CSV table of C-alpha atoms in Angstrom, one decimal:
chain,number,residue,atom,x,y,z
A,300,UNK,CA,0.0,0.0,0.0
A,301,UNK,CA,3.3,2.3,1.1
A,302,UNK,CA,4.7,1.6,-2.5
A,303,UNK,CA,1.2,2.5,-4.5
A,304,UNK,CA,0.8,5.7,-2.5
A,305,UNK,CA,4.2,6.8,-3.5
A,306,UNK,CA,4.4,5.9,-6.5
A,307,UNK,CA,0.6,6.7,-7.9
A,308,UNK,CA,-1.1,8.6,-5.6
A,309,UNK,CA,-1.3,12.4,-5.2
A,310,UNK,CA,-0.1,12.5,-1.6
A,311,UNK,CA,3.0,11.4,-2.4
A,312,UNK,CA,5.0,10.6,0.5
A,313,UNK,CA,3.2,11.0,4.3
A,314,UNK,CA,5.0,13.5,6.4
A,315,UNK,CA,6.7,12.3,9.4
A,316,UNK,CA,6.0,15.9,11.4
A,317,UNK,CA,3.0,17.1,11.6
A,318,UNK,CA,3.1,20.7,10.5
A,319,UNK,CA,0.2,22.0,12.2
A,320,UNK,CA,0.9,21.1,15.6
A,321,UNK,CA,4.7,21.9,15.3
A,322,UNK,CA,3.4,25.7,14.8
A,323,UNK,CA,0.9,25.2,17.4
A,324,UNK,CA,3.3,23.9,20.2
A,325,UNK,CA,5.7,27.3,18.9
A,326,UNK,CA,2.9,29.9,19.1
A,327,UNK,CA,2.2,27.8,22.5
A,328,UNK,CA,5.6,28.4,23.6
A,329,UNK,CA,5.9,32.1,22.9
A,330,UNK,CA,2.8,32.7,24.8
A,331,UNK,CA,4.3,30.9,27.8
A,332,UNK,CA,7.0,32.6,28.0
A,333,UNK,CA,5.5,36.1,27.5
A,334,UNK,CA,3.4,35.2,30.3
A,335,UNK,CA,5.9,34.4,32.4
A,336,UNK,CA,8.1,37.1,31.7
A,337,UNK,CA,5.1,39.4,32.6
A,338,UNK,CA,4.8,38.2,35.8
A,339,UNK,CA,8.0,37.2,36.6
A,340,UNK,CA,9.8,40.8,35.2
A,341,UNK,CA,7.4,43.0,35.4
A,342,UNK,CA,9.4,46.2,34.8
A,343,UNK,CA,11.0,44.8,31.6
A,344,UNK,CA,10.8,46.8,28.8
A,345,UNK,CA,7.9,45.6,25.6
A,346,UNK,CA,10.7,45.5,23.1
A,347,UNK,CA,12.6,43.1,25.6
A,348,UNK,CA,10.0,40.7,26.1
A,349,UNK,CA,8.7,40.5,22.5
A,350,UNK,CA,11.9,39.9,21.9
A,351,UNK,CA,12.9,37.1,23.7
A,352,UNK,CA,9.2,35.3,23.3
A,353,UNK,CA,9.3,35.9,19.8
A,354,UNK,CA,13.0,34.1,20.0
A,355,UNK,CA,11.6,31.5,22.2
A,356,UNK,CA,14.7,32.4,24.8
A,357,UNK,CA,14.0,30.3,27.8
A,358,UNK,CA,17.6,31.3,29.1
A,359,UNK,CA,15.9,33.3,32.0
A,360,UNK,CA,14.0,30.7,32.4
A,361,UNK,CA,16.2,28.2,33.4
A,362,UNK,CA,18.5,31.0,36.0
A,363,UNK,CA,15.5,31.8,37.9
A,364,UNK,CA,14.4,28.0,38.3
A,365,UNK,CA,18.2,27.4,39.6
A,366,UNK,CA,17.1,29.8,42.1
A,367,UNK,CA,13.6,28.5,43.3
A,368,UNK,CA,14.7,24.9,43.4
A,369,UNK,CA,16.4,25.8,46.7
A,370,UNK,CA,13.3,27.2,48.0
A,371,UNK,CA,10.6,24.7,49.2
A,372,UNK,CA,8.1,27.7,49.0
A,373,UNK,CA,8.6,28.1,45.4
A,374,UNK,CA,7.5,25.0,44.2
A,375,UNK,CA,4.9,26.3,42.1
A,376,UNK,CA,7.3,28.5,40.1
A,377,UNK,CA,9.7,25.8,39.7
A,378,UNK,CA,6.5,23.3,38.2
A,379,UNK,CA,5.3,26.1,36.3
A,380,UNK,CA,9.2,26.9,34.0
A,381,UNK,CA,9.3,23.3,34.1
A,382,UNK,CA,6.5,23.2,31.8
A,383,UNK,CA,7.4,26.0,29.8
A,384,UNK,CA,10.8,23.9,29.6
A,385,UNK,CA,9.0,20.9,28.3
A,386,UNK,CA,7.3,22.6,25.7
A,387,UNK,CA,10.6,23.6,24.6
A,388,UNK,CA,11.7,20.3,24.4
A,389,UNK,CA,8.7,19.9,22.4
A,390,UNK,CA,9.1,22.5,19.7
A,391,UNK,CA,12.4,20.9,19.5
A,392,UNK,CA,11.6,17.3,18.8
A,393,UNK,CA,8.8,18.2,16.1
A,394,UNK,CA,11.9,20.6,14.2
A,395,UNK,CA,14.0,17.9,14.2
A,396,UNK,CA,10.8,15.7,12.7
A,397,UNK,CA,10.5,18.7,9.6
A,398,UNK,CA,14.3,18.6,8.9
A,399,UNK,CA,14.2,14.5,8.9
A,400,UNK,CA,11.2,15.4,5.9
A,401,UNK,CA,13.3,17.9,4.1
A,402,UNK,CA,16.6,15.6,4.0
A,403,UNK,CA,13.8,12.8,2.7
A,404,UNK,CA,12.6,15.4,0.1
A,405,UNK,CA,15.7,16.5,-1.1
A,406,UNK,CA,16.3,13.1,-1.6
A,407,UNK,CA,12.8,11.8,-3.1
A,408,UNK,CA,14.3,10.3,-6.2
A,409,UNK,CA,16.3,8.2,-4.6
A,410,UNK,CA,13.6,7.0,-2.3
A,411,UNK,CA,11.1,6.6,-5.3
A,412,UNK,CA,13.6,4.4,-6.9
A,413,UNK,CA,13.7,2.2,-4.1
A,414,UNK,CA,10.3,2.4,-3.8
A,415,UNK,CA,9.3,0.9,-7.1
A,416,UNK,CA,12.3,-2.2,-6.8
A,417,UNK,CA,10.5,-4.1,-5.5
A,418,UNK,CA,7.2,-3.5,-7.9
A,419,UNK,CA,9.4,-3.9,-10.8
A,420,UNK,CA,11.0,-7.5,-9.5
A,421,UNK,CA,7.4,-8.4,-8.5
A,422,UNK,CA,6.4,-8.0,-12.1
A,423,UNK,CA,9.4,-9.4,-13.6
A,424,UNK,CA,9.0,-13.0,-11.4
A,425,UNK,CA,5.0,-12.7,-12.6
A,426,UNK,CA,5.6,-12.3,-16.0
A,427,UNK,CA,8.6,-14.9,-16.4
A,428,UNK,CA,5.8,-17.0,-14.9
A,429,UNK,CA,3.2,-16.6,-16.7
A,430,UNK,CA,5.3,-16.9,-19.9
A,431,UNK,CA,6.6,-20.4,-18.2
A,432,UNK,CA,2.7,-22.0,-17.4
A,433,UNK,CA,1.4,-19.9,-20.8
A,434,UNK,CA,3.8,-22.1,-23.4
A,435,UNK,CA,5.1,-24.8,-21.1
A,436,UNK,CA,2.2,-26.3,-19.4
A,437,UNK,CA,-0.5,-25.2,-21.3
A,438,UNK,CA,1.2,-25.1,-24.6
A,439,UNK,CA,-1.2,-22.5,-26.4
A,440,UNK,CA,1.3,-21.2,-28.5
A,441,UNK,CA,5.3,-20.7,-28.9
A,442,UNK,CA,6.9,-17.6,-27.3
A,443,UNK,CA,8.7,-15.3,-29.7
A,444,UNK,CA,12.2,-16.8,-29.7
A,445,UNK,CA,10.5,-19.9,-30.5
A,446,UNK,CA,8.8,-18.6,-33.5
A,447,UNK,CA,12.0,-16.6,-34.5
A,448,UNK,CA,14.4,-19.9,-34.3
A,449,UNK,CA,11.6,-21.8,-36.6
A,450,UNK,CA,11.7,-18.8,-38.9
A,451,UNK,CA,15.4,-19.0,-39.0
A,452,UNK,CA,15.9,-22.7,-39.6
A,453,UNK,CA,13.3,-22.5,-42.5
A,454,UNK,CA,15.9,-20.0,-43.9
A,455,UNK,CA,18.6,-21.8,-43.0
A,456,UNK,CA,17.2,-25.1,-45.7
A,457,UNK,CA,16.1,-22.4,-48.0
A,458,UNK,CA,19.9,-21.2,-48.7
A,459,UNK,CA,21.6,-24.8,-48.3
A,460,UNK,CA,19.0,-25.7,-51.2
A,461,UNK,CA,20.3,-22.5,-53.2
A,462,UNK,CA,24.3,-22.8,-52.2
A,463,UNK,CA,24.7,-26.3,-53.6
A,464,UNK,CA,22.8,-25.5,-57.2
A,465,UNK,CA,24.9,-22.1,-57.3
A,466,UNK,CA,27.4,-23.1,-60.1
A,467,UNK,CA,28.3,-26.9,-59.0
A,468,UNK,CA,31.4,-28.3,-61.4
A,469,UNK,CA,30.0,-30.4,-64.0
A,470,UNK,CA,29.1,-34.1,-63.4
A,471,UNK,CA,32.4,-36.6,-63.9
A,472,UNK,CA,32.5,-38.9,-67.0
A,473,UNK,CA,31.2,-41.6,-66.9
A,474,UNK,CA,33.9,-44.5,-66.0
A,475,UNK,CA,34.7,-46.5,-69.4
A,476,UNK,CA,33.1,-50.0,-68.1
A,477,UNK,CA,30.6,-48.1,-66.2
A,478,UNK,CA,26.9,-47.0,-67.8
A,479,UNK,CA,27.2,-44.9,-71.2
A,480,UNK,CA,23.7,-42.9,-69.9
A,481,UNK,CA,24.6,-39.7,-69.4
A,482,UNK,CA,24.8,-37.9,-66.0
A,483,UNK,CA,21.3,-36.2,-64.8
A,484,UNK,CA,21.5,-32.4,-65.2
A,485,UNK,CA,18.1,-31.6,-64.4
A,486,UNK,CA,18.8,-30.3,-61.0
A,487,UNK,CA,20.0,-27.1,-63.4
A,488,UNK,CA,18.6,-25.5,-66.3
A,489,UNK,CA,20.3,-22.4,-67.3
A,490,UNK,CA,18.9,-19.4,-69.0
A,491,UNK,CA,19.3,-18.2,-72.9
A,492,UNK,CA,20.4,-14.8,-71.8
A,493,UNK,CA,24.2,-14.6,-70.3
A,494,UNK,CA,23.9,-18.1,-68.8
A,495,UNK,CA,22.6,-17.3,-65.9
A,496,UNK,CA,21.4,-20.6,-63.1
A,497,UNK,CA,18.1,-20.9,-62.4
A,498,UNK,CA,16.4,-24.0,-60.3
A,499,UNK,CA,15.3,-26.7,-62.0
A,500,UNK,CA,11.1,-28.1,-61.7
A,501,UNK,CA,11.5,-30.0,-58.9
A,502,UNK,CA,14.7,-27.6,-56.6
A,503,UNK,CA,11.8,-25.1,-57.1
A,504,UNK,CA,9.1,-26.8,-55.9
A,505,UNK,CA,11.2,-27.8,-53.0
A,506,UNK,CA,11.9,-23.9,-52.9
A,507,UNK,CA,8.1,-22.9,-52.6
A,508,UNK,CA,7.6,-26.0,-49.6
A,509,UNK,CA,10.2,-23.7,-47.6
A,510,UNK,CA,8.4,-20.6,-48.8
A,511,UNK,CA,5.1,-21.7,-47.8
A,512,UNK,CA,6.3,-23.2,-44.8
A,513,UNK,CA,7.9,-19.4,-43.8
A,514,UNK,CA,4.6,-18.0,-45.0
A,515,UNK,CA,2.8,-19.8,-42.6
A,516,UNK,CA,4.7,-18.9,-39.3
A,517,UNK,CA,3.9,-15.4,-40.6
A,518,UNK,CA,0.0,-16.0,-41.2
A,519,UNK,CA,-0.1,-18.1,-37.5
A,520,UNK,CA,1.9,-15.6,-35.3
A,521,UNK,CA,1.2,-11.8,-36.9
A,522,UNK,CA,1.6,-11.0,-33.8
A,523,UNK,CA,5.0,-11.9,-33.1
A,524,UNK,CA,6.3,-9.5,-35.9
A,525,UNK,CA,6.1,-6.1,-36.4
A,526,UNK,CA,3.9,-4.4,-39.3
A,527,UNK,CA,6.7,-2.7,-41.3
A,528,UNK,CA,8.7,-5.8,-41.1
A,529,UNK,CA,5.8,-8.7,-41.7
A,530,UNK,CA,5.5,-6.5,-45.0
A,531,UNK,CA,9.2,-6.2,-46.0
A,532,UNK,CA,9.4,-10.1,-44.9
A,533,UNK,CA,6.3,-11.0,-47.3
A,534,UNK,CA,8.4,-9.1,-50.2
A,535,UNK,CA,11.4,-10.5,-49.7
A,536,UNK,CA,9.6,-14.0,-49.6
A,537,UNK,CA,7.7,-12.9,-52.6
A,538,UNK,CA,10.8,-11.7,-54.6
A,539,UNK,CA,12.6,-15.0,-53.4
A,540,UNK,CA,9.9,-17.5,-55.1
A,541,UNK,CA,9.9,-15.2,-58.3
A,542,UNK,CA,6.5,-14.0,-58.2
A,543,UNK,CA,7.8,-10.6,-58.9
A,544,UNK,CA,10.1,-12.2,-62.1
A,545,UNK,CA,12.5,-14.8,-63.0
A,546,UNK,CA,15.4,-14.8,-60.3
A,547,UNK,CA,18.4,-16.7,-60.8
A,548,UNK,CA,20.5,-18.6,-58.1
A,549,UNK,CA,22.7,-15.7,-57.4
A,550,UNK,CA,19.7,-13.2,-57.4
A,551,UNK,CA,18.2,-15.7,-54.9
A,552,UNK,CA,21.1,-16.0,-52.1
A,553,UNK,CA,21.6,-12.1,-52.6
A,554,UNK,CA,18.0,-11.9,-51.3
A,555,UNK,CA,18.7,-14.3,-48.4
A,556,UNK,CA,21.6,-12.5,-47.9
A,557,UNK,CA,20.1,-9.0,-47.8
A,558,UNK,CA,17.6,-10.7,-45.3
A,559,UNK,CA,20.3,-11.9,-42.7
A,560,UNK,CA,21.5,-8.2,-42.8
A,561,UNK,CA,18.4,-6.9,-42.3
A,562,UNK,CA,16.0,-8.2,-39.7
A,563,UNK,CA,17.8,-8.9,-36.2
A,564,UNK,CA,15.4,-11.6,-35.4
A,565,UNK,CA,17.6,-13.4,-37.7
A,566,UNK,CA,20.8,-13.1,-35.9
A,567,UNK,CA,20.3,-15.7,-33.3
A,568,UNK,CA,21.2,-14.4,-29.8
């Protein structure tokens, strides 16, 4: 409740003092010892008494009850600066309760930072476990590193699958007492223009399983990826499967490539 009051609340911080009674104990005081004075000194000048009430003096005070303590007959005097020497004591303790709340004010942001430590551990441990019984005992869905490491491992088979049909050396001949049928090149086609390495039929339909299958962590988990990137990332995967024009192998790993660079999610941690 201390923390929430501090924190939220328009009171702020409770006072140790209390502020009206410290100036009611000090107007107190001054009357006492402007009452005493007039009886006790009568022919003291005004400006003298004011003076010393207004500066709460009780030096006076304390001579003349060195005096009447010797005296059995002046009891009642000695009870009565006694009590003016009490609510000296008084005034006292309640100034040194303000100063203690102006060294705590002065240092308020310090003490609001300790203040809200404990809150923020409090939700720290709540939400680590709530993330722990959301996608471990419940299973409901896969936290974000899990989608992200998915994501990345569909990559990952995307550019093995481009690396090894990116210019491979021609197929050995065939061994003289071997077969004479000639080595299966259908893993590469190459274009008319410049020679250029494209997939063949079935690399690219292997290509647009992995494309899909990236596609789908994007359609099940929007909410994993922010909007300007779920649209850059549904380009790139557009421009990869070349539904925005032929793409060669190189053109393809440039993309993948550009990807990497791109996106931190796919710089495992």
């Amino acid at each position: 409740h201390s923390i929430y009051q501090e924190l939220f609340s328009h009171t702020g911080r409770l006072d140790v003092a209390d502020r009206k009674a410290r100036i009611s104990a000090i107007e107190s005081l001054k009357k006492m010892i402007r009452s005493w004075l007039d009886e006790s000194f009568p022919k003291m000048p005004l400006e003298e008494k004011i003076r010393l009430s207004e500066a709460m003096d009780i030096s006076l005070i304390e001579q003349s009850k060195e005096e009447s303590i010797k005296h059995i007959l002046e009891l009642n005097s000695v009870v009565r600066m006694s009590l003016i020497e009490m609510q000296f004591i008084k005034k006292e303790l309640f100034n040194a309760l303000v100063a203690m709340d102006e060294l705590m004010g002065s240092n308020e942001i310090n003490m609001r930072i300790a203040a809200m430590t404990p809150a923020v551990i409090m939700i720290i441990a709540i939400r680590r476990a709530f993330r722990l019984l959301f996608y471990a005992f419940f299973q409901i869905g896969k936290s974000k590193e899990e989608i992200y490491a998915s994501f990345r491992q569909t990559i990952l088979d995307i550019e093995r699958l481009i690396v090894m049909r990116d210019n491979p050396p021609p197929p050995p001949s065939p061994l003289p007492w071997g077969s004479t049928k000639p080595a299966d090149t259908n893993h590469i086609s190459y274009c008319s223009k410049g020679g250029l390495q494209t997939l063949s039929a079935d690399d690219l339909g292997m290509l647009l399983l992995h494309i899909h299958e990236c596609r789908n962590i994007l359609w099940q988990s929007p909410h994993r990826f922010p909007p300007d990137i779920l649209r850059n990332l549904s380009e790139d995967l557009a421009e990869l499967a070349g539904e925005r024009g032929p793409v060669s192998v190189r053109q393809q790993l440039q993309i993948i490539s550009r990807m990497t660079r791109t996106y931190p999610f796919m710089k495992p941690k």
